Each structure stands twice: as structure tokens, then as C-alpha cells.
Tab-separated table of C-alpha atoms in Angstrom:
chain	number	residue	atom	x	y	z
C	982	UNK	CA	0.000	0.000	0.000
C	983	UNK	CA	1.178	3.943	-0.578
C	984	UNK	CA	0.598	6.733	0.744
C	985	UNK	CA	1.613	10.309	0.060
C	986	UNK	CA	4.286	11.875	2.276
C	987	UNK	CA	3.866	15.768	3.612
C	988	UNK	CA	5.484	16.991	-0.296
C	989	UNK	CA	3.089	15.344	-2.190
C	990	UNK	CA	5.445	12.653	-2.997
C	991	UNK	CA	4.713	8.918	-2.480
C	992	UNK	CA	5.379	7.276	0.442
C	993	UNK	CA	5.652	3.148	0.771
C	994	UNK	CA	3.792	2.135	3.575
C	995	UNK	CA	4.945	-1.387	3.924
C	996	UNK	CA	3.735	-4.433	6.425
C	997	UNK	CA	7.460	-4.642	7.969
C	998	UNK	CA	6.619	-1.323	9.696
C	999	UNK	CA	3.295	-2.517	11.601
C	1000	UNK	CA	4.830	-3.692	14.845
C	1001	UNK	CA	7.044	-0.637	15.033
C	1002	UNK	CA	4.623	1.990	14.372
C	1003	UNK	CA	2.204	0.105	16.467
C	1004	UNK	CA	4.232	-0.013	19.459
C	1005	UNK	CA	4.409	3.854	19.058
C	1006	UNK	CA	1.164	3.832	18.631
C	1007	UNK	CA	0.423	2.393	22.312
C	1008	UNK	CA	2.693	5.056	23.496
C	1009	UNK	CA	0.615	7.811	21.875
C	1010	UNK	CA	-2.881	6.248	23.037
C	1011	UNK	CA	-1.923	6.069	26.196
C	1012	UNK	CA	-0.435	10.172	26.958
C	1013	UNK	CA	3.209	8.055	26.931
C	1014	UNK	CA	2.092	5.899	29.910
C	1015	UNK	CA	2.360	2.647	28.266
C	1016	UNK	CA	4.284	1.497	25.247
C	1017	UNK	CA	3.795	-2.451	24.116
C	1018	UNK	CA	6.682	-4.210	22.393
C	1019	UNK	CA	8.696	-6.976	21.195
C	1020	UNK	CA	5.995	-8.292	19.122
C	1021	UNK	CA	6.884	-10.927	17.097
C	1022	UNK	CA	4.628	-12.939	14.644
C	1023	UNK	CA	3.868	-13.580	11.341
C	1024	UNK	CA	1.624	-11.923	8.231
C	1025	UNK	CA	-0.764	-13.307	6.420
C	1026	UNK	CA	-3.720	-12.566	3.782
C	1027	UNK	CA	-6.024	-14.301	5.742
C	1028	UNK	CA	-5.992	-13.373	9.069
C	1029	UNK	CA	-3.448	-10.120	8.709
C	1030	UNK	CA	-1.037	-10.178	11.658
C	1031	UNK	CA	-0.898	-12.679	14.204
C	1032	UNK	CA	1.472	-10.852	16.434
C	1033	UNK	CA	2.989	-12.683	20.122
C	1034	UNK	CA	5.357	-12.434	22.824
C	1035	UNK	CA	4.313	-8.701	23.712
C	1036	UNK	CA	6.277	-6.513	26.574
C	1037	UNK	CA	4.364	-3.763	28.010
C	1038	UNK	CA	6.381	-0.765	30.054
C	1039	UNK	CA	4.362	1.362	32.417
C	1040	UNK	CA	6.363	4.456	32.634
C	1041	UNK	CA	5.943	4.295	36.747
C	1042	UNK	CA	8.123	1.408	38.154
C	1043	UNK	CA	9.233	-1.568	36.990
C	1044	UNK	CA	7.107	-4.928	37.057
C	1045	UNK	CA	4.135	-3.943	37.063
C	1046	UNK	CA	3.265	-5.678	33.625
C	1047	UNK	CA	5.672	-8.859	34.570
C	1048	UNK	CA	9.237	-9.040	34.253
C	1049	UNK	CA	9.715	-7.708	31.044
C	1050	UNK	CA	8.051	-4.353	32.073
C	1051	UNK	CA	11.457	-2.181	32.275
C	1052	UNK	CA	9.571	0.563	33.199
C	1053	UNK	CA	10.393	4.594	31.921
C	1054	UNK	CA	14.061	2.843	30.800
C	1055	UNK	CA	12.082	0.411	28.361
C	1056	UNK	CA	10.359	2.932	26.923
C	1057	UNK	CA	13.280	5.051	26.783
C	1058	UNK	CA	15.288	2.543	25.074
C	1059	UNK	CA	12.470	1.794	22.178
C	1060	UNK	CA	12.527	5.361	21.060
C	1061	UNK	CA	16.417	5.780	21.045
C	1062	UNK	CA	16.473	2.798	18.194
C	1063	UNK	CA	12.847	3.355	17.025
C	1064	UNK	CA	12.509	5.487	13.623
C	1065	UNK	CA	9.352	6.268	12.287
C	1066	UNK	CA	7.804	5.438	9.259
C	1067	UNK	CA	5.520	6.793	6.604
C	1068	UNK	CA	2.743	4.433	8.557
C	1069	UNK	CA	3.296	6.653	11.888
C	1070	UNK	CA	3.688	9.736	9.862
C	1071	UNK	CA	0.307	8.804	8.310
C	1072	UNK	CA	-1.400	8.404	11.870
C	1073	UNK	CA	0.158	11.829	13.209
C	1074	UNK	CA	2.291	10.181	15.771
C	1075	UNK	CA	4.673	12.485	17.458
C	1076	UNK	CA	7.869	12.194	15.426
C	1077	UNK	CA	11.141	10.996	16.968
């Protein structure tokens, strides 16, 4: 699928970039409280994504989500490698 970037210009928007953008996503939804990651799974044209193995951070503690939930430092550390994509330009996520 395309979409048009902010110049008029075409801009991929591409199924790799789903569990990225939606992680940010979960950020954005949630006023930066939450943020749900390491999703990994598989595409297909039946069913779409079937996406598993999720981590939430709660930006308050550690833990609180189990013992992947690293807290305000696991968030933290998604956006320092995370770069968006046309997809989260197309939703009007904040841009990192």
C-alpha cells in the first residue's frame, strides 16, 4: 500500500513497519504511559497479523506488567532505536 508523504510525494507504507509503528502507537494512546513491544509474529492474507510475545512498560516502576516491564528505561530505550515510518507519519504520531 502507498501513501503520500507531507510533499506530495509517495510514500511506501509497507507491512514490515506494523509492529514498530504500532508499538508507538500504544505510546501515543496512552499520553506516553504505556508502550507495548517486542511483538513478534507472522503476516498473512487471511488473518493479517498474528502478532505474540508482547512486553508492556508502564512508565511508573518496573514490574508492574511482569518481568519484562522495564519501566520509563524500556520505553526510553524503544525510542532511542525506534525510527518512524511513513505508517506513523500517516497516523500523526509524534515524530522521533
Amino acid at each position: 500500500e502507498e501513501d503520500e508523504d507531507e510533499d506530495g510525494g509517495s510514500a511506501a507504507i509497507v507491512t514490515d513497519d506494523v509492529p514498530q509503528c504500532f508499538s508507538h502507537f500504544t505510546w501515543s494512546v496512552t499520553d506516553g504511559k504505556r508502550l507495548v513491544c517486542d511483538l513478534q509474529g507472522v503476516w498473512n492474507h487471511v488473518d493479517g497479523f498474528v502478532l505474540t510475545d508482547p512486553a508492556l512498560h508502564y512508565h511508573r516502576g518496573r514490574h508492574k506488567h511482569g518481568g519484562t516491564d522495564k519501566g520509563q528505561d524500556g520505553i526510553d530505550n524503544f525510542f532511542k532505536t525506534h525510527t518512524c515510518s511513513p505508517m506513523c507519519v500517516h497516523l500523526g504520531l509524534k515524530q522521533f
